[in-house]
Short mmCIF file of N, CA and C in Angstrom, two decimals:
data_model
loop_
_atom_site.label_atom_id
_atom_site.label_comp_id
_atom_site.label_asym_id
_atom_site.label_seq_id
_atom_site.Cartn_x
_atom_site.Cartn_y
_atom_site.Cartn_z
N UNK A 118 132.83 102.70 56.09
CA UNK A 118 132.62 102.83 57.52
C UNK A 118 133.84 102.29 58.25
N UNK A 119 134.44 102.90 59.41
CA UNK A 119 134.97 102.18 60.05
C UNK A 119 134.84 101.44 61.08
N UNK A 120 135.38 100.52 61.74
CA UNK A 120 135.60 99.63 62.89
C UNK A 120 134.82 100.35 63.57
N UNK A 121 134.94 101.45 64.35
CA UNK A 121 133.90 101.87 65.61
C UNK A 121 132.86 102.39 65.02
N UNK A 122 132.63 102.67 63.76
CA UNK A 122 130.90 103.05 63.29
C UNK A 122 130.34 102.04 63.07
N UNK A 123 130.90 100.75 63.10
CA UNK A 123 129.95 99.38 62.87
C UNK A 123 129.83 99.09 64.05
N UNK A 124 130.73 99.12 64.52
CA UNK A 124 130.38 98.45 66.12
C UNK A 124 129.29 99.83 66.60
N UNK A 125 129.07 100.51 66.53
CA UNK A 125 128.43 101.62 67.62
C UNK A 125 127.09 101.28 66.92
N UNK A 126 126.75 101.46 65.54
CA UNK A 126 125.52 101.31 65.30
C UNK A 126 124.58 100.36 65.71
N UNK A 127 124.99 98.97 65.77
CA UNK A 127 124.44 97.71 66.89
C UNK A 127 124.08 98.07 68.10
N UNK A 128 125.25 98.67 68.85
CA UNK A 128 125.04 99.09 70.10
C UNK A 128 124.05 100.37 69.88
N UNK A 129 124.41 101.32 69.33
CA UNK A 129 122.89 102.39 69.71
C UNK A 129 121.67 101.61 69.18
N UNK A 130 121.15 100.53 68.23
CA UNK A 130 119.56 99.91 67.59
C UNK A 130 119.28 99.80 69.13
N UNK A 131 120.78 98.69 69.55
CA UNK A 131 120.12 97.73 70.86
C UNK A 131 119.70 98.75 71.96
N UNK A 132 120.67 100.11 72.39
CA UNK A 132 119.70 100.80 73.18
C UNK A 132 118.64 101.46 72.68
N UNK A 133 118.30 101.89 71.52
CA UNK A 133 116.41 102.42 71.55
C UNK A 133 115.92 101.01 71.38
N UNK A 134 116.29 99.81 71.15
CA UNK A 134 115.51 98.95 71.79
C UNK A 134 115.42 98.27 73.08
N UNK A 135 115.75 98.78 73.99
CA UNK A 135 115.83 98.44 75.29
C UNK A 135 114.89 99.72 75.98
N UNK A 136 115.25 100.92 75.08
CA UNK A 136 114.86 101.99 75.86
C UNK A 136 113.23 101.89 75.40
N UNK A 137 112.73 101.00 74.06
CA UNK A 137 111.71 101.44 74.06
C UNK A 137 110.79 100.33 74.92
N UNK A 138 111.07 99.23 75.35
CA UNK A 138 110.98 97.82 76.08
C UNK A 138 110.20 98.44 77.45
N UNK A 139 111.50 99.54 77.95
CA UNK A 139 111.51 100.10 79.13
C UNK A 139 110.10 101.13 79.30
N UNK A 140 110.13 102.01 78.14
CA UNK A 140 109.47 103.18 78.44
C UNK A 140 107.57 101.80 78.26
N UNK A 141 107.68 101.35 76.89
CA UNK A 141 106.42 100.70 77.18
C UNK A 141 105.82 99.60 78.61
N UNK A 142 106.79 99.30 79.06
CA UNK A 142 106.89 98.20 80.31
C UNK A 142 106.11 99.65 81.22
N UNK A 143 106.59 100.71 81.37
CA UNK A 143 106.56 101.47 82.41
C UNK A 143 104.79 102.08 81.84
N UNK A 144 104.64 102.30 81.14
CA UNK A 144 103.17 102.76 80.56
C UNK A 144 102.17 101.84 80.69
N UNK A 145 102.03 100.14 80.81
CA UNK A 145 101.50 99.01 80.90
C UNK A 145 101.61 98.84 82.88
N UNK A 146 102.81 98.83 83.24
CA UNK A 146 102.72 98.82 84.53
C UNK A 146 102.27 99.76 85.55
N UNK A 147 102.54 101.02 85.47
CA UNK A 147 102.30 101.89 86.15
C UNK A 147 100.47 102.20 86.28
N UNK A 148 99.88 102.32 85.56
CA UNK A 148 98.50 102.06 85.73
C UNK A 148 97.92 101.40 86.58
N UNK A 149 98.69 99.88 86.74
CA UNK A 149 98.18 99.46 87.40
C UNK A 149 98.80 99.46 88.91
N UNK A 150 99.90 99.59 88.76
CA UNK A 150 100.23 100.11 90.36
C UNK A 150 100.05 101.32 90.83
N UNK A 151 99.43 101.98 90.04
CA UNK A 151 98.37 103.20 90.73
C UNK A 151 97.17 102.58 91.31
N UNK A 152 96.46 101.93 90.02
CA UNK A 152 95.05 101.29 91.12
C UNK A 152 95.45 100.52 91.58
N UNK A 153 96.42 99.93 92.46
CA UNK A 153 96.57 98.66 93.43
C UNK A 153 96.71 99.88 94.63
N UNK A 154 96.91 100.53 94.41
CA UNK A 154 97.86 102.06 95.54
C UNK A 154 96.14 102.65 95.95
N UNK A 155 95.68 103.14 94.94
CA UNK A 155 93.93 103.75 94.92
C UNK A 155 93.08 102.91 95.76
N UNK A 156 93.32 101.23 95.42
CA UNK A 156 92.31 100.60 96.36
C UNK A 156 92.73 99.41 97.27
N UNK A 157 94.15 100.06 98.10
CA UNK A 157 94.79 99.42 98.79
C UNK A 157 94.85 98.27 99.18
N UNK A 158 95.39 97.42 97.73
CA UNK A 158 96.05 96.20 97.74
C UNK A 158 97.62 95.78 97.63
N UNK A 159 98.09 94.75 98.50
CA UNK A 159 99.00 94.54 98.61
C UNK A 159 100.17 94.22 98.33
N UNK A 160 99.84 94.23 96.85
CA UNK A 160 100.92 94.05 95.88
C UNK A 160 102.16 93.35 95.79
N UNK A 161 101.91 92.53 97.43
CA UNK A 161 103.36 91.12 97.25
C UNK A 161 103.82 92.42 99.07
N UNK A 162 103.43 93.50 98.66
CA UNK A 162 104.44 94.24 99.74
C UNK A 162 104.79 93.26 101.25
N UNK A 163 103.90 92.34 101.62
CA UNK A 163 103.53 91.37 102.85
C UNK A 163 103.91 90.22 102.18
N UNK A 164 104.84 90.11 101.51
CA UNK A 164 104.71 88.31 100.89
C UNK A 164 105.91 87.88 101.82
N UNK A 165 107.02 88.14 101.92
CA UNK A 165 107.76 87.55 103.09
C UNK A 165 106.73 87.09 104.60
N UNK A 166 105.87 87.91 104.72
CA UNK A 166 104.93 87.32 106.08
C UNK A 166 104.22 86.32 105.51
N UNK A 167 103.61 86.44 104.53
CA UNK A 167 102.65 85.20 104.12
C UNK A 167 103.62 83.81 103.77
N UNK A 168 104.31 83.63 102.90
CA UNK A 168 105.52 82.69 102.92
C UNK A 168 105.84 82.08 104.40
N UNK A 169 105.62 82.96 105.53
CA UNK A 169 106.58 82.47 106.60
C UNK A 169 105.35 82.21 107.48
N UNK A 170 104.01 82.15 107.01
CA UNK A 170 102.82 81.86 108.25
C UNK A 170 102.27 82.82 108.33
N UNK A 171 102.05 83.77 107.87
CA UNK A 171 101.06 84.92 108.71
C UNK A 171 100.03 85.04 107.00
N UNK A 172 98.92 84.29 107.73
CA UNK A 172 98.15 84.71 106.97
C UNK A 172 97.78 86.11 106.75
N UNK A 173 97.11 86.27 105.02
CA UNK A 173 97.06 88.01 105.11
C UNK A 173 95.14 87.88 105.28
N UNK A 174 94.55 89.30 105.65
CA UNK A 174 93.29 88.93 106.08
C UNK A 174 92.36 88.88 105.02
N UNK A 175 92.99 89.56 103.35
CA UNK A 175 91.75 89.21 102.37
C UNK A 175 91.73 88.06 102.13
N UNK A 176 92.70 87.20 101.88
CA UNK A 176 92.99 85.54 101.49
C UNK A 176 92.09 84.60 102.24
N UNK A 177 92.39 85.26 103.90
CA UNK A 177 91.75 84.43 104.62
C UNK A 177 90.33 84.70 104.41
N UNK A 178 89.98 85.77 104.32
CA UNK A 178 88.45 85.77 104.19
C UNK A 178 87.49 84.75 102.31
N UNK A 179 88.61 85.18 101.83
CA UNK A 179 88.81 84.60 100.57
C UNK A 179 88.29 83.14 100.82
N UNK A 180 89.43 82.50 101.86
CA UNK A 180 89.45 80.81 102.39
C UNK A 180 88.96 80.85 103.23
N UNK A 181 87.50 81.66 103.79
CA UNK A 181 87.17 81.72 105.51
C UNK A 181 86.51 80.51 105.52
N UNK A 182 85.43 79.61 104.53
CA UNK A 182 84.45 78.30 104.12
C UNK A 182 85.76 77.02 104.42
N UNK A 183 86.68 77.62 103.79
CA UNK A 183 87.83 76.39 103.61
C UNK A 183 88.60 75.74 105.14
N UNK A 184 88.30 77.24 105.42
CA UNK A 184 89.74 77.12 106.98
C UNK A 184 88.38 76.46 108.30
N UNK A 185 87.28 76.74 107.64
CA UNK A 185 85.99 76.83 108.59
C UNK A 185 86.35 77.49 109.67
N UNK A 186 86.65 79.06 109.47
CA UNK A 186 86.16 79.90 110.41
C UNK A 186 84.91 79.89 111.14
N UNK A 187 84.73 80.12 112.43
CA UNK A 187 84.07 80.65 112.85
C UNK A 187 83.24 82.02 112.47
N UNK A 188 81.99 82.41 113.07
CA UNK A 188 81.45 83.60 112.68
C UNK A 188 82.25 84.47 113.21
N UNK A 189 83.30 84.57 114.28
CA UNK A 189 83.24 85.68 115.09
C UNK A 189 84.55 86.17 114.99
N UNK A 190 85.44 84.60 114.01
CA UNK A 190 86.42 84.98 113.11
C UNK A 190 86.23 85.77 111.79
N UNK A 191 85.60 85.30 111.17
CA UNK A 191 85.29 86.31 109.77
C UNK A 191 85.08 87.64 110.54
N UNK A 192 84.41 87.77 111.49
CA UNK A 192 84.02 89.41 112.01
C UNK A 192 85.22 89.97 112.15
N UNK A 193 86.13 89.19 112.94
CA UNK A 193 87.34 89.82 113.07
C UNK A 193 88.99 89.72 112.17
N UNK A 194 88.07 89.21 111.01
CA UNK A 194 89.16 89.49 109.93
C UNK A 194 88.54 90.23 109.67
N UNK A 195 87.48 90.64 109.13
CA UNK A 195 87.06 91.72 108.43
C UNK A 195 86.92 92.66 108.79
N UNK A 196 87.34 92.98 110.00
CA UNK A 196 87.69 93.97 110.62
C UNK A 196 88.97 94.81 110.82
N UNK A 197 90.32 92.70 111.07
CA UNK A 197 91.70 93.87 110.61
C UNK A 197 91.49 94.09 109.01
N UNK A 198 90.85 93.33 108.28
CA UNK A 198 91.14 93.50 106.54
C UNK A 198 90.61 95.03 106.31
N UNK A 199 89.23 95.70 107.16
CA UNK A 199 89.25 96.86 106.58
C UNK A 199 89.56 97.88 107.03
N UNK A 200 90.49 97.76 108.48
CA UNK A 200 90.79 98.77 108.66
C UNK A 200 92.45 99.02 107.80
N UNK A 201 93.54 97.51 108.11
CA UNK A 201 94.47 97.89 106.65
C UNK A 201 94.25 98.30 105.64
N UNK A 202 93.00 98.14 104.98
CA UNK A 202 92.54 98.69 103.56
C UNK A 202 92.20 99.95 103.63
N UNK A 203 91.71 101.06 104.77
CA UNK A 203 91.44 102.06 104.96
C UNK A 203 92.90 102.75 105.06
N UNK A 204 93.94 102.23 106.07
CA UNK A 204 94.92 102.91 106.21
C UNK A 204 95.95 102.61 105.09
N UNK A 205 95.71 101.64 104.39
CA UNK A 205 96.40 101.62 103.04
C UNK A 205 96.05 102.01 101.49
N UNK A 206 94.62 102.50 101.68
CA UNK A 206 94.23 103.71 100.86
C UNK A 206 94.74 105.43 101.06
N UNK A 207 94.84 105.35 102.12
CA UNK A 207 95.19 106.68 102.51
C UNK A 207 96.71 107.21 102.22
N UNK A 208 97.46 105.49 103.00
CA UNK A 208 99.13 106.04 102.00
C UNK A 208 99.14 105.78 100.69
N UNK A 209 98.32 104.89 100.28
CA UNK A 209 98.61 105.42 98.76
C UNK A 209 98.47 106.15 97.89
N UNK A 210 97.10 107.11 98.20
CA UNK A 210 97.03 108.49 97.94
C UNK A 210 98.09 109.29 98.60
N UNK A 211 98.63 109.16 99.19
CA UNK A 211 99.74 110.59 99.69
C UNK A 211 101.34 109.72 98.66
N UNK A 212 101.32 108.45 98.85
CA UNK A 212 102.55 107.71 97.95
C UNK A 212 102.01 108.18 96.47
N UNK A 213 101.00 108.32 95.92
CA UNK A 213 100.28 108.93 94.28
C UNK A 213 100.78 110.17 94.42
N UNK A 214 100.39 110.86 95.79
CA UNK A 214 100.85 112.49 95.37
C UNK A 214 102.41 113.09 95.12
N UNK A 215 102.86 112.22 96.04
CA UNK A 215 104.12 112.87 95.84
C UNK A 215 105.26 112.26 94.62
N UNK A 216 104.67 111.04 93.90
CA UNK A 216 104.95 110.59 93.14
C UNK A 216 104.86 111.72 91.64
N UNK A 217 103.56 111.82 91.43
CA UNK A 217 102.61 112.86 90.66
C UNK A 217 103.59 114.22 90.77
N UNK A 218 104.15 114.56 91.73
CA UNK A 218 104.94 115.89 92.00
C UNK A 218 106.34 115.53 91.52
N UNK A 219 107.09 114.34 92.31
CA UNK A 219 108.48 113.76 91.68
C UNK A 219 107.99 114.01 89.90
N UNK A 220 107.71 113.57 89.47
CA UNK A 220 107.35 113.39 88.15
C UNK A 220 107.57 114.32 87.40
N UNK A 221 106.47 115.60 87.88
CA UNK A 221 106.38 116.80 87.12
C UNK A 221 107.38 117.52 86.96
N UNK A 222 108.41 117.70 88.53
CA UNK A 222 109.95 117.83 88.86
C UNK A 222 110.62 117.26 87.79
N UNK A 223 111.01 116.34 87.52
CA UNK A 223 111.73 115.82 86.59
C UNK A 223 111.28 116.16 85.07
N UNK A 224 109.99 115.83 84.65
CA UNK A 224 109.52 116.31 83.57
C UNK A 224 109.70 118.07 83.02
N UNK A 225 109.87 118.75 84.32
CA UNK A 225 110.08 119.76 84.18
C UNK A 225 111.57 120.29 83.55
N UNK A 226 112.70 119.53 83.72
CA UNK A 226 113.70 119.49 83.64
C UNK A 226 114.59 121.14 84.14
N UNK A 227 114.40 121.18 85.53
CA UNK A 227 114.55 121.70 86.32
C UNK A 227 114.92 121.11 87.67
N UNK A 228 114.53 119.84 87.79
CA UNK A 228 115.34 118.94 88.58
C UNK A 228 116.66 118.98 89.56
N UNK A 229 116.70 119.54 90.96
CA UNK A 229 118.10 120.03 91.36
C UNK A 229 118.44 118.16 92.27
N UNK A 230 119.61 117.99 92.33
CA UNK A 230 119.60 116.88 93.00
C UNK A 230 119.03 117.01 94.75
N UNK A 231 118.96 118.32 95.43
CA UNK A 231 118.66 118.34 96.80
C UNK A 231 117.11 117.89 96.39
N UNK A 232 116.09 118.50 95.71
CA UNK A 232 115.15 118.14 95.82
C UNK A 232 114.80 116.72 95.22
N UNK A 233 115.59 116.14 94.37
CA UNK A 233 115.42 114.69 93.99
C UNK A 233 115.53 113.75 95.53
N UNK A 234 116.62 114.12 96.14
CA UNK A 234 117.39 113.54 97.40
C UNK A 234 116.00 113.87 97.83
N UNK A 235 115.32 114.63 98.16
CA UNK A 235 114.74 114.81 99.14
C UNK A 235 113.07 114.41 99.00
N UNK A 236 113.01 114.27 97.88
CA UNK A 236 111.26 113.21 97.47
C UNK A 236 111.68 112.14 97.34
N UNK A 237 113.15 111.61 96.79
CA UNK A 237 113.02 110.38 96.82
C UNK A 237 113.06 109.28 98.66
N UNK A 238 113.74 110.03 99.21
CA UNK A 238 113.85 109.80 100.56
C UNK A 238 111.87 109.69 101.43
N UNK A 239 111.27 110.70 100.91
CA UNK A 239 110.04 111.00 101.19
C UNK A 239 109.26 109.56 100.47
N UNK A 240 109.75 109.72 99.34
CA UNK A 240 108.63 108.15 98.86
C UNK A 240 109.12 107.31 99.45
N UNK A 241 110.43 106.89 99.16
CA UNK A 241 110.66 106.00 100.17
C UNK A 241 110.07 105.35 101.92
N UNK A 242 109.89 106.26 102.36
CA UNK A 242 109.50 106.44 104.09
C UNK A 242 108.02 105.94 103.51
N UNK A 243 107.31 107.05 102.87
CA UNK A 243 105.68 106.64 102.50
C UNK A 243 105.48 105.29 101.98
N UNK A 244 106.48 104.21 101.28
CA UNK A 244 106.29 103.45 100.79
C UNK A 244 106.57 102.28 101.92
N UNK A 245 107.52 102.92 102.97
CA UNK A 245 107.66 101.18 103.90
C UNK A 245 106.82 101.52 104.78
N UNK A 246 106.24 102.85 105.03
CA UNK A 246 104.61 103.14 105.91
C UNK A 246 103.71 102.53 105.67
N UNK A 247 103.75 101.94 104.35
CA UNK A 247 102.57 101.80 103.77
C UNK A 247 102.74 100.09 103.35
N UNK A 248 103.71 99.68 103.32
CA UNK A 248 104.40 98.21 103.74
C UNK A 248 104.19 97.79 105.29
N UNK A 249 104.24 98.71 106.17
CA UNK A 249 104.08 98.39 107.39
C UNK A 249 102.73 98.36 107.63
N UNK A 250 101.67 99.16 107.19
CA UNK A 250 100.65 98.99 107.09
C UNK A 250 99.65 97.22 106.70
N UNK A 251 100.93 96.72 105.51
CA UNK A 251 100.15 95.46 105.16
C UNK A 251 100.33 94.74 105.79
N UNK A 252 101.84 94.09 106.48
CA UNK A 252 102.60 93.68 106.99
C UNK A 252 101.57 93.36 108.66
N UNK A 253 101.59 94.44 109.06
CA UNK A 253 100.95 94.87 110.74
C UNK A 253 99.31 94.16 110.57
N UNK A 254 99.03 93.71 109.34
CA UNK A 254 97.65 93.33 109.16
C UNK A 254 97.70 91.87 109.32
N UNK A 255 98.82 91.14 108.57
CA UNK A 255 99.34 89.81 108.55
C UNK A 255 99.41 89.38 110.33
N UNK A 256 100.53 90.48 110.77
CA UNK A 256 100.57 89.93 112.36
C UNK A 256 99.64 89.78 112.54
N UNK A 257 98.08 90.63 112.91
CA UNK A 257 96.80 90.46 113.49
C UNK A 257 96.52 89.08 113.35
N UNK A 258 96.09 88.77 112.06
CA UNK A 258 95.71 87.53 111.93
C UNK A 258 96.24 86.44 112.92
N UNK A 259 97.33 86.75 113.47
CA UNK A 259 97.88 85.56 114.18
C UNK A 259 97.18 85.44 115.50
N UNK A 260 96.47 86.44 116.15
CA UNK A 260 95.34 86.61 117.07
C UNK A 260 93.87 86.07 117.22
N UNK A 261 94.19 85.75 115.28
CA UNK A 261 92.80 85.03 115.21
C UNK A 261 92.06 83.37 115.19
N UNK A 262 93.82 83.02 113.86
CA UNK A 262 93.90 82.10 113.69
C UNK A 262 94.84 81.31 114.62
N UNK A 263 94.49 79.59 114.66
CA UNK A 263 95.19 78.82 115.73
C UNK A 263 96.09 78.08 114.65
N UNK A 264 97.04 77.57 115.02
CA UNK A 264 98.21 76.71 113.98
C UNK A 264 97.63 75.89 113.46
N UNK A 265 96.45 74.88 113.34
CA UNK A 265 95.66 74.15 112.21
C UNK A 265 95.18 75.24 111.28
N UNK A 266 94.70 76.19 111.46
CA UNK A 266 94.35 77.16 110.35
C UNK A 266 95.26 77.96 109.77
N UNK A 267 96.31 77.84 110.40
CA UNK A 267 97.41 78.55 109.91
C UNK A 267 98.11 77.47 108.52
N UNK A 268 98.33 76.25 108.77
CA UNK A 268 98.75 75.09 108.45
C UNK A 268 97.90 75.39 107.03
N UNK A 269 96.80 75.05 107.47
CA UNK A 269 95.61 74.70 106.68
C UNK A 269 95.92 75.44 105.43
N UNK A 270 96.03 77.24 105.71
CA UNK A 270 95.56 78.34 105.34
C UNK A 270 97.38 77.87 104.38
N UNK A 271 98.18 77.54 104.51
CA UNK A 271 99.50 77.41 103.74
C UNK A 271 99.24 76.04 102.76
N UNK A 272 98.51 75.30 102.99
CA UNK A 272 98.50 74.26 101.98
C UNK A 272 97.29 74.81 101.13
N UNK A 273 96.27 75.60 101.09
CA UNK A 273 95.15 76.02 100.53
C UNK A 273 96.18 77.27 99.29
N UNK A 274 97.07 77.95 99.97
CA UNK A 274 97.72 78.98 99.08
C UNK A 274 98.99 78.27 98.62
N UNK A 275 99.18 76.98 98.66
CA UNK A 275 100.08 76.37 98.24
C UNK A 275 101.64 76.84 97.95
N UNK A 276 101.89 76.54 99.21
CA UNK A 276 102.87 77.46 99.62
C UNK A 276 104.01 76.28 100.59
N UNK A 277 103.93 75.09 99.53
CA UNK A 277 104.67 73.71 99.90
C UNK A 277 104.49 73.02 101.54
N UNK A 278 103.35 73.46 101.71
CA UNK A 278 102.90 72.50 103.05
C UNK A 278 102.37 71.24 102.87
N UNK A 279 102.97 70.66 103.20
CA UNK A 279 102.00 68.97 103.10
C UNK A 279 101.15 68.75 104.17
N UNK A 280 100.11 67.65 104.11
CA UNK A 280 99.44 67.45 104.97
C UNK A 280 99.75 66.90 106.02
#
């Protein structure tokens, strides 16, 4: 053998083992970020708001005993919580569909780059719609809750607030 057939053979094991790391990572993950998409959960997409104070409204309802909401607070989290969950079921069925279509495109191997350019641009938009969606749910909360429950609601999710 020579010098570059020893060296290359290392290097191609290490890529089908990276490639197979990849393809199984993607078969384990993707499942489930379909059903987080199916029953519109937030998947971190709102974690810069929660980190910075804005409670999100399942958590809080989660901590509504803890924060001692009021009744008329729980009513009105659970009110922004299901209407974000309604409008974030809905983009994630249209973010599933066109995903489901990217896919078949490529699988097809027929793939032109205008139409890659042009679903990937499309998921994209559907995906910070649908970020804005969680995000716009976090603000609400700030309508509900007063800065002791806000406080409160950051040392309960432990999120380095002291008392």
């Amino acid at each position: 053998m020579t010098g570059v057939q020893t060296c290359a053979l290392p290097i191609f094991t290490a890529f089908i083992v990276v490639l197979s790391m990849l393809n199984n990572a993607g078969a384990q993950t993707f499942p489930a970020y379909r059903k987080g998409l199916e029953n519109g959960e937030g998947m971190g997409m709102a974690k810069y708001a929660e980190l910075n104070g804005y409670p999100g409204p399942r958590h809080v309802l989660e901590l509504a005993n803890e924060l001692e909401l009021t009744e008329e607070q729980k009513m009105a989290t659970e009110n922004i919580f299901d209407k974000m969950k309604s409008e974030a079921v809905k983009k994630g069925e249209k973010v599933i569909s066109i995903e489901e279509e990217f896919h078949e495109l490529i699988i097809s191997g027929k793939a032109a780059k205008e139409a890659v350019m042009k679903m990937s641009a499309e998921i994209g938009q559907l995906r910070g719609e649908l970020r804005a969606v969680h995000l716009t749910g976090h603000l609400r909360m700030m309508e509900i809750m007063n800065q002791e429950h806000i406080h409160r609601y950051m040392q309960l999710r432990d999120y380095g607030v002291q008392q």
